mmCIF file of C-alpha atoms and ligand atoms in Angstrom:
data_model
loop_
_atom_site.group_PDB
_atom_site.id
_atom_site.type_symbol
_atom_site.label_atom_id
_atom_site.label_comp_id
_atom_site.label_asym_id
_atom_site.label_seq_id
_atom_site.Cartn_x
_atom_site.Cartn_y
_atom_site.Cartn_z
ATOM 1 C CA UNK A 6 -37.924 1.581 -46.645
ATOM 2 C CA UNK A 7 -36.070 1.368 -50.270
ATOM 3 C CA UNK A 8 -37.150 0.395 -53.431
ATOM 4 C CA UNK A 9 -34.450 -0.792 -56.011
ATOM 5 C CA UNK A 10 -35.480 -1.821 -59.106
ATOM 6 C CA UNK A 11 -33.081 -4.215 -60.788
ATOM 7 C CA UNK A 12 -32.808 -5.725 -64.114
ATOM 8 C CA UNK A 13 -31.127 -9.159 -65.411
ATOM 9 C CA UNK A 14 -28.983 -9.403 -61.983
ATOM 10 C CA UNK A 15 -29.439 -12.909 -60.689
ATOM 11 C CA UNK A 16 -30.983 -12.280 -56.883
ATOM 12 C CA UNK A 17 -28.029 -12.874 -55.598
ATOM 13 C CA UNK A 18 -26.635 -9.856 -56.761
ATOM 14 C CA UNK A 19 -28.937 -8.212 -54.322
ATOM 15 C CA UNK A 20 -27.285 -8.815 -51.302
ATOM 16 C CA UNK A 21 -24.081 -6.231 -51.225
ATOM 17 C CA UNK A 22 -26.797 -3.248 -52.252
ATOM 18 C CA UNK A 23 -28.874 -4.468 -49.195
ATOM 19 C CA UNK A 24 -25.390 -4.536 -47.028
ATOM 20 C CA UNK A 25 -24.565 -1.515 -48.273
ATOM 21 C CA UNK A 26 -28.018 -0.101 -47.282
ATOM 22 C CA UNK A 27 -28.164 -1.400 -43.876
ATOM 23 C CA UNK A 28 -31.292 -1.065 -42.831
ATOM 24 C CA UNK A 29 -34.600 -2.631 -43.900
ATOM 25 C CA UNK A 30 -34.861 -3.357 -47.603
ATOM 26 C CA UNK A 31 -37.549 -4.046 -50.199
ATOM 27 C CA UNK A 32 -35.988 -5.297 -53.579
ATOM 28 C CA UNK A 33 -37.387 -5.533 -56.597
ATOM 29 C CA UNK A 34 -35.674 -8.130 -58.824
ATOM 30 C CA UNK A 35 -36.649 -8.593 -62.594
ATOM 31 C CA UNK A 36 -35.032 -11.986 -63.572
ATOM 32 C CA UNK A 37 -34.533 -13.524 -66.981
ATOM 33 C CA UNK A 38 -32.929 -16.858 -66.867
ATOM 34 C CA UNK A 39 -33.026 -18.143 -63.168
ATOM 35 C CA UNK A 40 -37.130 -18.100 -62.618
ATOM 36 C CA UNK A 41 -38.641 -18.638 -66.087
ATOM 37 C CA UNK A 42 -41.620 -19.702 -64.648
ATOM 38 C CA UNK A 43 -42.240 -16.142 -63.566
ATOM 39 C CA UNK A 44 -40.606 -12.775 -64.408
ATOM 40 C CA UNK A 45 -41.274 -10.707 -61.314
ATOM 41 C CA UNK A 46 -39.399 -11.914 -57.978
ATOM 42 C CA UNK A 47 -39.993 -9.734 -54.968
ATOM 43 C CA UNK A 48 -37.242 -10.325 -52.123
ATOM 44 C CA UNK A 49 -37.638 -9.261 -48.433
ATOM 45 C CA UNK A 50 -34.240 -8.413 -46.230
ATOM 46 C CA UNK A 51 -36.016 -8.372 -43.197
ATOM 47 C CA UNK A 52 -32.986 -8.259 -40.596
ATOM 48 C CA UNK A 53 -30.071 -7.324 -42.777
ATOM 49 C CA UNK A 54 -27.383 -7.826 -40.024
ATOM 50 C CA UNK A 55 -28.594 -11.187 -38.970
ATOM 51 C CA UNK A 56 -28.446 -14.449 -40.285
ATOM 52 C CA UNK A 57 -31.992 -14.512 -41.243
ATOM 53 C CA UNK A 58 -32.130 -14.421 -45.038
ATOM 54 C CA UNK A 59 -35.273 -16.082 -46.287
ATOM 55 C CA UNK A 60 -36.488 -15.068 -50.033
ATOM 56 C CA UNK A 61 -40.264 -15.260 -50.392
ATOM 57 C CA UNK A 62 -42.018 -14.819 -53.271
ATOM 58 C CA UNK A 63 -45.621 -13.762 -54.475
ATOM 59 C CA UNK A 64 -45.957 -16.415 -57.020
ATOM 60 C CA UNK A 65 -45.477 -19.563 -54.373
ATOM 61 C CA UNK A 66 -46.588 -18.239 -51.137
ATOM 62 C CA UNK A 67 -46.031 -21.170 -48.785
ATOM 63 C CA UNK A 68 -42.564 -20.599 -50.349
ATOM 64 C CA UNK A 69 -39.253 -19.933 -48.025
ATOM 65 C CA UNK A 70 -35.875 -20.070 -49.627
ATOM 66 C CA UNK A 71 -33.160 -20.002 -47.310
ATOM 67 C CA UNK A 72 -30.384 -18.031 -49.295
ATOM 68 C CA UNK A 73 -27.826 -17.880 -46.378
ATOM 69 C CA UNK A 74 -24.504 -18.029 -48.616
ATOM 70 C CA UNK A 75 -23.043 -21.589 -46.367
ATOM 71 C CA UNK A 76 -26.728 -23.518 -47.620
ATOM 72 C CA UNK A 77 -26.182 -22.201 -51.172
ATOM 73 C CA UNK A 78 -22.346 -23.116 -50.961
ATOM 74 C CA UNK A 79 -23.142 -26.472 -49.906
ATOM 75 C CA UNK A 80 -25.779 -27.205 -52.119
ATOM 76 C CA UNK A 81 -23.919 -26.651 -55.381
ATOM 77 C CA UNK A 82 -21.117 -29.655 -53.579
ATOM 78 C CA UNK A 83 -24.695 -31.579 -53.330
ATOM 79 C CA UNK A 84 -25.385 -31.521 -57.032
ATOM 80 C CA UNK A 85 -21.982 -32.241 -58.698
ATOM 81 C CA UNK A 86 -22.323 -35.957 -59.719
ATOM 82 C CA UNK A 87 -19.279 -36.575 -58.588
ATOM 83 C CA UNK A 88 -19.371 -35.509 -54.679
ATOM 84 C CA UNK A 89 -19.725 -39.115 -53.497
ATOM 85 C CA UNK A 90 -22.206 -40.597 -51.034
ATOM 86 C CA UNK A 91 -20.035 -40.184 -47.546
ATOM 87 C CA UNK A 92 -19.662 -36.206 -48.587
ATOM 88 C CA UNK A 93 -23.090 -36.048 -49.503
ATOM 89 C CA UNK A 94 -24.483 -37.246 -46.399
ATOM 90 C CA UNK A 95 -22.608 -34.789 -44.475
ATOM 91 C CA UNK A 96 -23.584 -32.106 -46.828
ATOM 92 C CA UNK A 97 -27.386 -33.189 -46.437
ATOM 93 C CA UNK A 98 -27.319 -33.190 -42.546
ATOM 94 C CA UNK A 99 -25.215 -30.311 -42.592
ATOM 95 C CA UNK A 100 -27.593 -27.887 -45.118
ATOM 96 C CA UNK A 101 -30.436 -29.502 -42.817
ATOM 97 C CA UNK A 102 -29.141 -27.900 -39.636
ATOM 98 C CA UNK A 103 -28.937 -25.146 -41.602
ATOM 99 C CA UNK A 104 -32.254 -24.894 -42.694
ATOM 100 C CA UNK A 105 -33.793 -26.305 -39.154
ATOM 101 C CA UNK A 106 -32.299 -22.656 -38.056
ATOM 102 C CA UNK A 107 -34.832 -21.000 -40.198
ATOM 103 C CA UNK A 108 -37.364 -23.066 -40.048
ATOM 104 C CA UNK A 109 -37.394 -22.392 -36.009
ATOM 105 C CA UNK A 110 -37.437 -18.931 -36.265
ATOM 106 C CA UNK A 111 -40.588 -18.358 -35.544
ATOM 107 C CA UNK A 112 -41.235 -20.668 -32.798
ATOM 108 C CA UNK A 113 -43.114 -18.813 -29.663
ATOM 109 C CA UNK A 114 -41.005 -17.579 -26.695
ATOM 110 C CA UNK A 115 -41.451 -17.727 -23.011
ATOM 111 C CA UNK A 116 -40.465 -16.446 -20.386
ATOM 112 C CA UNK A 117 -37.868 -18.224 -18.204
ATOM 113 C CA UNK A 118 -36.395 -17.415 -14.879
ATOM 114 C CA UNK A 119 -32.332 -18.256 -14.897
ATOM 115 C CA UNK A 120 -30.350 -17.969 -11.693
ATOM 116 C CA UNK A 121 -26.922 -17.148 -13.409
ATOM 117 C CA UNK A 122 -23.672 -17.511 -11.165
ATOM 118 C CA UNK A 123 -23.957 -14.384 -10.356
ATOM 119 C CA UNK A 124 -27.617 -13.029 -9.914
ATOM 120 C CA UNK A 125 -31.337 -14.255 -10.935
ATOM 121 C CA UNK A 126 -33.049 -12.617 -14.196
ATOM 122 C CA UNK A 127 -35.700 -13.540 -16.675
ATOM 123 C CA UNK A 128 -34.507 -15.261 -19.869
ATOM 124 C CA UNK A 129 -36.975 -17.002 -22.879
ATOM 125 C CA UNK A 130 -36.985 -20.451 -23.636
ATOM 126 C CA UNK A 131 -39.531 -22.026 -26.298
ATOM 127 C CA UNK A 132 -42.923 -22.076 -25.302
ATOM 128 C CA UNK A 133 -46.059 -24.036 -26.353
ATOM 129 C CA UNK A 134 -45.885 -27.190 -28.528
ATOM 130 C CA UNK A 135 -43.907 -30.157 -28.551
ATOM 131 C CA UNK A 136 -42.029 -30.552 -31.217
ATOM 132 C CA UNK A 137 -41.543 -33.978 -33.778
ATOM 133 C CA UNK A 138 -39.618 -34.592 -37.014
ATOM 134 C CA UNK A 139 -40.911 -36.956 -39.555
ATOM 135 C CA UNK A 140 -38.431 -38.003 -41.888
ATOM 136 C CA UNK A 141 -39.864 -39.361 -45.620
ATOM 137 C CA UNK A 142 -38.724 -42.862 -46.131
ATOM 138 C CA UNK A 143 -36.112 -43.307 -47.357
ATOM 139 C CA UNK A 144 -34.345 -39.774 -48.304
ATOM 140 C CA UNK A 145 -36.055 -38.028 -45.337
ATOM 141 C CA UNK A 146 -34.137 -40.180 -42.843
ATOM 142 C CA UNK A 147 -30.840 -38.128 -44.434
ATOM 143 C CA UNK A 148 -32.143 -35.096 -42.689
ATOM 144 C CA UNK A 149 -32.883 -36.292 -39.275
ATOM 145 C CA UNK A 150 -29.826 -35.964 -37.392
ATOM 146 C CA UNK A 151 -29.123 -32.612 -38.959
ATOM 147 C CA UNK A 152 -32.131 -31.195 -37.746
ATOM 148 C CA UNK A 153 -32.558 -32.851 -34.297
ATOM 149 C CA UNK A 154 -28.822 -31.457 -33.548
ATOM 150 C CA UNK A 155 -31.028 -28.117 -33.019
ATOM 151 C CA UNK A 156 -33.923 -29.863 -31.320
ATOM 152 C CA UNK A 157 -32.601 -32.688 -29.547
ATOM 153 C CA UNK A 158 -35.683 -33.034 -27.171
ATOM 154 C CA UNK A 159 -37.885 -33.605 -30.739
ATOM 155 C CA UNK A 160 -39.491 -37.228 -31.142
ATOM 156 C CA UNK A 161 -39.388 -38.917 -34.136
ATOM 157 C CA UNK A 162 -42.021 -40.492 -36.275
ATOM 158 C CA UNK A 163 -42.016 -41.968 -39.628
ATOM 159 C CA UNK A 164 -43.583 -41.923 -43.125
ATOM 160 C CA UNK A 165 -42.985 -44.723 -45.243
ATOM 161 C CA UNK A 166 -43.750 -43.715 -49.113
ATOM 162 C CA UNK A 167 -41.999 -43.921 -52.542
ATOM 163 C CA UNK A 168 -42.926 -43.262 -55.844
ATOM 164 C CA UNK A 169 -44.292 -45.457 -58.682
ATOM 165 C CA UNK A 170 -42.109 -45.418 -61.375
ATOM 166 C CA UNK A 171 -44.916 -45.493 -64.091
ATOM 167 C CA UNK A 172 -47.670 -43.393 -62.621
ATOM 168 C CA UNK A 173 -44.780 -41.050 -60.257
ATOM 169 C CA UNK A 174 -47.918 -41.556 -57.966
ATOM 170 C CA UNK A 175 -46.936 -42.396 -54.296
ATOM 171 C CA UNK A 176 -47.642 -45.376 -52.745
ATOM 172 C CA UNK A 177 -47.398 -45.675 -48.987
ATOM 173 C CA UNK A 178 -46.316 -48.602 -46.246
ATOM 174 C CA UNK A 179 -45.570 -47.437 -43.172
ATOM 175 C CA UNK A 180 -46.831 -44.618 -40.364
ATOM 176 C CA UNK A 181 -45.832 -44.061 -36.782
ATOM 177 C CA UNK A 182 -45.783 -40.798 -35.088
ATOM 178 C CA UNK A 183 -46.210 -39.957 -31.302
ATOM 179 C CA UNK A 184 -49.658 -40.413 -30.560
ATOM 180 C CA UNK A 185 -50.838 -36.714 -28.960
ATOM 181 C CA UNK A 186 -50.552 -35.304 -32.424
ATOM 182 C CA UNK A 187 -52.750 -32.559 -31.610
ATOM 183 C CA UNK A 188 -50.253 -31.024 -29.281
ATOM 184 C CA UNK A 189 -47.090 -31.235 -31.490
ATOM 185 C CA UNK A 190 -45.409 -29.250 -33.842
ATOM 186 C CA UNK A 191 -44.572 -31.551 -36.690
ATOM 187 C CA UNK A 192 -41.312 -30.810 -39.282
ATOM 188 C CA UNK A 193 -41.775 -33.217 -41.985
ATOM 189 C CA UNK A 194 -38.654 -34.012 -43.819
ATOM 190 C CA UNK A 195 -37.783 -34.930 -47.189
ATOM 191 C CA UNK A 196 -34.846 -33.826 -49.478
ATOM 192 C CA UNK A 197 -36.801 -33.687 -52.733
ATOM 193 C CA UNK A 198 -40.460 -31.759 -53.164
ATOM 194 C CA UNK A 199 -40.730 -32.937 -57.134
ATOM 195 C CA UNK A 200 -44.273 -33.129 -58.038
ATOM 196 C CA UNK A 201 -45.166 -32.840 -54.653
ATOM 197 C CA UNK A 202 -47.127 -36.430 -54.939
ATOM 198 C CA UNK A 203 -45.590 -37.526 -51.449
ATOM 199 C CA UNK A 204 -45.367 -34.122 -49.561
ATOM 200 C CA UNK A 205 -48.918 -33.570 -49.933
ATOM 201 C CA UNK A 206 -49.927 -37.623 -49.520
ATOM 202 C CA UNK A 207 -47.411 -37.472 -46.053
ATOM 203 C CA UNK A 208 -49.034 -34.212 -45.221
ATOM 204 C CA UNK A 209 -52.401 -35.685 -45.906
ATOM 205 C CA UNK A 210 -51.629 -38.475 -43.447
ATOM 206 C CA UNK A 211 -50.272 -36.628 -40.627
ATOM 207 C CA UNK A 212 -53.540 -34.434 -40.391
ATOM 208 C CA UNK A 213 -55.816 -37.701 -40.306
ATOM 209 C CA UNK A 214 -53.697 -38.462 -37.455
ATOM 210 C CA UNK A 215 -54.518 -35.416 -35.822
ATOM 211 C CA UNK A 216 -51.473 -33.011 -36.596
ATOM 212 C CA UNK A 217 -52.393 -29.013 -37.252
ATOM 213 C CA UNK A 218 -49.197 -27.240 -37.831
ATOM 214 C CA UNK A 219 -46.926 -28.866 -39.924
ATOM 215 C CA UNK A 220 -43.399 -27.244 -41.772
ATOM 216 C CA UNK A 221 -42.217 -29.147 -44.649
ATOM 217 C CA UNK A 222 -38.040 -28.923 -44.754
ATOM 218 C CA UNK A 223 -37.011 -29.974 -47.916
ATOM 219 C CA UNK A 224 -33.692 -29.118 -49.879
ATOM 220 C CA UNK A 225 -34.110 -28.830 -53.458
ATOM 221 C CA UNK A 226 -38.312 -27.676 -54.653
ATOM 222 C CA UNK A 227 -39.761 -27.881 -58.092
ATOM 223 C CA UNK A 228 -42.288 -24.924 -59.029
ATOM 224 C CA UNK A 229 -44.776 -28.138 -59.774
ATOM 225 C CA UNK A 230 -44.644 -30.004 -56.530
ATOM 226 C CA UNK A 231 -45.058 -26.310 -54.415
ATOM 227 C CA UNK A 232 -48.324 -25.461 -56.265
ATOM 228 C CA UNK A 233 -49.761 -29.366 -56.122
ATOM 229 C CA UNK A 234 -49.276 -29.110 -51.876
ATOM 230 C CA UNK A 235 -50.005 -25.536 -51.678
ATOM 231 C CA UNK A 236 -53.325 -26.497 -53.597
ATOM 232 C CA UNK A 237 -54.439 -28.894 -51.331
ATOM 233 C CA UNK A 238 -52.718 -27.910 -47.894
ATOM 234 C CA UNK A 239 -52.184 -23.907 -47.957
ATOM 235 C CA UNK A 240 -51.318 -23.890 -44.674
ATOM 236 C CA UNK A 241 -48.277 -25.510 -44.756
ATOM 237 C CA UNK A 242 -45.179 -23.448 -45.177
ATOM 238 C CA UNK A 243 -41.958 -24.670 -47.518
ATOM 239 C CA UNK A 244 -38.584 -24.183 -46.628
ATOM 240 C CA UNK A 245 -36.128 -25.290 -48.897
ATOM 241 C CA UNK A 246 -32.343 -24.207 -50.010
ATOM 242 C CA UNK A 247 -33.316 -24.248 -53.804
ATOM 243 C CA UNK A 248 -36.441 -23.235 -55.820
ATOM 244 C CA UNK A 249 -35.746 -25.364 -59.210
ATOM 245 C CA UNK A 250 -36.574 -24.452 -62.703
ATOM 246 C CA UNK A 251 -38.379 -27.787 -63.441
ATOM 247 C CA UNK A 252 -39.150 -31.531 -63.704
ATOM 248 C CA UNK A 253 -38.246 -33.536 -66.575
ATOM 249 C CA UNK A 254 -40.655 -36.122 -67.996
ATOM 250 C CA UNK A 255 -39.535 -38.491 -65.790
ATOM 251 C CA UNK A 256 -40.285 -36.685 -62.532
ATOM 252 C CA UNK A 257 -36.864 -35.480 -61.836
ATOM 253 C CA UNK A 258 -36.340 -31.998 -60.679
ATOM 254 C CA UNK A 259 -33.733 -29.677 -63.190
ATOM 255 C CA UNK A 260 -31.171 -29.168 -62.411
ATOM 256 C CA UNK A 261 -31.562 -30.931 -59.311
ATOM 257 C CA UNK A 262 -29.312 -33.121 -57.567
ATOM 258 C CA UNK A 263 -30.282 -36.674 -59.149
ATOM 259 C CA UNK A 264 -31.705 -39.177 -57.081
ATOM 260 C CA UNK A 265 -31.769 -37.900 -53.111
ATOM 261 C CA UNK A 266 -32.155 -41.356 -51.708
ATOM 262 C CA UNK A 267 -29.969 -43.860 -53.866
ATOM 263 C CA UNK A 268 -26.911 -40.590 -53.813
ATOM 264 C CA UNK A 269 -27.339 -40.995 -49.685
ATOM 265 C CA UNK A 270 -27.879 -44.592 -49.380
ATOM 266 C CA UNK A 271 -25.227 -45.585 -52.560
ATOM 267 C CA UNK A 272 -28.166 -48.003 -54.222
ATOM 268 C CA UNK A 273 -27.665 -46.897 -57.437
HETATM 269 C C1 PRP B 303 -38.130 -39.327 -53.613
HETATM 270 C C2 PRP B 303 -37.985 -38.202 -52.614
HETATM 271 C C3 PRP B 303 -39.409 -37.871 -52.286
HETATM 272 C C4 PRP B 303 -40.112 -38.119 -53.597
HETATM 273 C C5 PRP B 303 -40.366 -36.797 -54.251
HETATM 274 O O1 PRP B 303 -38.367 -40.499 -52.972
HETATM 275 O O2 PRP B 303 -37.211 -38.553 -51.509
HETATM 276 O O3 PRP B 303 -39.961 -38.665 -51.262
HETATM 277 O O4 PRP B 303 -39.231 -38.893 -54.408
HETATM 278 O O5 PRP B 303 -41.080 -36.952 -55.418
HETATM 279 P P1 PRP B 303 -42.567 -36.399 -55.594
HETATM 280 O O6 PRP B 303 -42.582 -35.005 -55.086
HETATM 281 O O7 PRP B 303 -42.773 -36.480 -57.078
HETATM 282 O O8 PRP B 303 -43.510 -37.295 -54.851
HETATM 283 P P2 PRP B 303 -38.565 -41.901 -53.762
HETATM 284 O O9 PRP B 303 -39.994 -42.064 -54.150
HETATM 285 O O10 PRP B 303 -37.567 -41.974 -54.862
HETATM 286 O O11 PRP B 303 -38.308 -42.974 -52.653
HETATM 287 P P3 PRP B 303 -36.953 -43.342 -51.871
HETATM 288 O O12 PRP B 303 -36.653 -42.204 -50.935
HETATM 289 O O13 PRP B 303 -37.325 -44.572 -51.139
HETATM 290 O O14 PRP B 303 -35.850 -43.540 -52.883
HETATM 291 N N1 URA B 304 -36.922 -37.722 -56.205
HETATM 292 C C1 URA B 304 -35.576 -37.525 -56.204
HETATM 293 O O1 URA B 304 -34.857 -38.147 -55.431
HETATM 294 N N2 URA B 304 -35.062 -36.654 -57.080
HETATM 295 C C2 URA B 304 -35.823 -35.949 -57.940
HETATM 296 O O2 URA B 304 -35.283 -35.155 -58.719
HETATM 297 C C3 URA B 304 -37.211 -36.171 -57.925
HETATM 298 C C4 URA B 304 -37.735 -37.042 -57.034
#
């Protein structure tokens, strides 16, 4: 194990020392501009080689940001205003696969007898749970196919909720998910976690319908909305492409990416 200490490199600046290393890693980062909301980031390589790359840090727990340079590529296409709504789809399914990858990572293995062409042997396949996505209404919906590309067995519920203007409270009309919740695995989808308002009211729901492990794959996080559903549902990990710096008084997440479902849907 290594400890670097670095000062004002962005954390991306990490990632050549931790190549160059090669072997397990444990970086201290002191950052300036990028997280104002705290000063001390702590970043994990866990499997330097691989394309697992998931930053956690001790200030937001439930927190995983998937750093992998093809989600953070896309993403920046995903916030210029002017990427327009057919190339923004694509990049939303597309950095959903992406972060489906990671999100799965830690599903249980089995093993699984194979009879190859040539000989029999014991391979893994996923064990345990069933799994089911549950897109958000309406930006969730964006994520979907990009994450059931990966899963194609999963069911699909739904979550119907959008925000009031006025109060940025949510306000729910519609819920259908597969009915032995107790036995699933559930991803719940959404683009945006602002101030968390509907993650935490969706996540709410879901557990009154039985549901006990639940993942919450979003793209873009505010600090806000991470604390309000870590407050109320700790067990529920984040994984997201992007932890923000903000929200601005009207609820929208800086820098952000605008509005997730009228930039998919082309409402605006
Ligand atoms: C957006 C987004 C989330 C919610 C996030 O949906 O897709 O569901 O806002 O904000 P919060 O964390 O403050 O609750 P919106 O309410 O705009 O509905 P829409 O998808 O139907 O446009
Ligand atoms: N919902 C969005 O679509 N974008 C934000 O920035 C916040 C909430």
């Amino acid at each position: 194990m290594i400890i670097l200490q670095h000062h004002r490199r962005p954390p991306s600046a990490t990632d050549s020392l931790v190549q160059q290393v090669g072997q397990r890693v444990f970086v201290i980062v002191c950052v300036t501009r990028e997280t104002q909301h705290h000063c001390l980031v702590f970043f994990h390589a866990r499997e330097v080689s691989s394309f697992h790359r998931m930053d956690t840090t001790p200030a937001f727990p439930t927190l995983r940001v998937v750093s992998h340079p093809l989600v953070q590529h896309k993403l920046s296409l995903l916030r210029n205003r002017t990427t327009p709504t057919k190339i923004f789809k694509e990049l939303v399914d597309e950095i959903a696969t992406l972060i489906a990858y990671e999100a799965t990572s830690e599903l249980a293995l089995e093993e699984a007898p194979v009879e190859t062409p040539l000989e029999r042997m014991t391979g893994k396949r996923v064990s345990g749970k069933k799994l089911t996505l549950v897109p958000i209404l309406r930006a969730g919906l964006g994520m979907v196919e990009g994450v059931a590309r990966l899963v194609p067995a999963a069911r699909v519920g739904h979550i119907g909720l959008y925000r009031d203007h006025d109060t940025l409270e949510p306000v729910d009309y519609y819920f259908k998910i597969p009915g032995d919740a107790a036995e699933r695995d559930f991803f719940l989808l959404d683009p945006m976690l602002a101030t968390g308002g509907s993650a935490t009211a969706a996540v709410t729901s879901l557990k009154r319908a039985g549901a006990t492990r639940i993942r919450f794959l979003c793209l873009v996080a505010a600090p806000e909305g991470i604390h309000r559903l870590a407050e109320t549902h700790p067990d529920v990990i984040v994984y997201c492409a992007a932890l923000d710096r903000e929200l601005n008084e009207h609820g929208y997440i800086l820098p952000g990416l605008g509005d997730a479902g009228d930039r998919l849907f082309g409402t605006r």
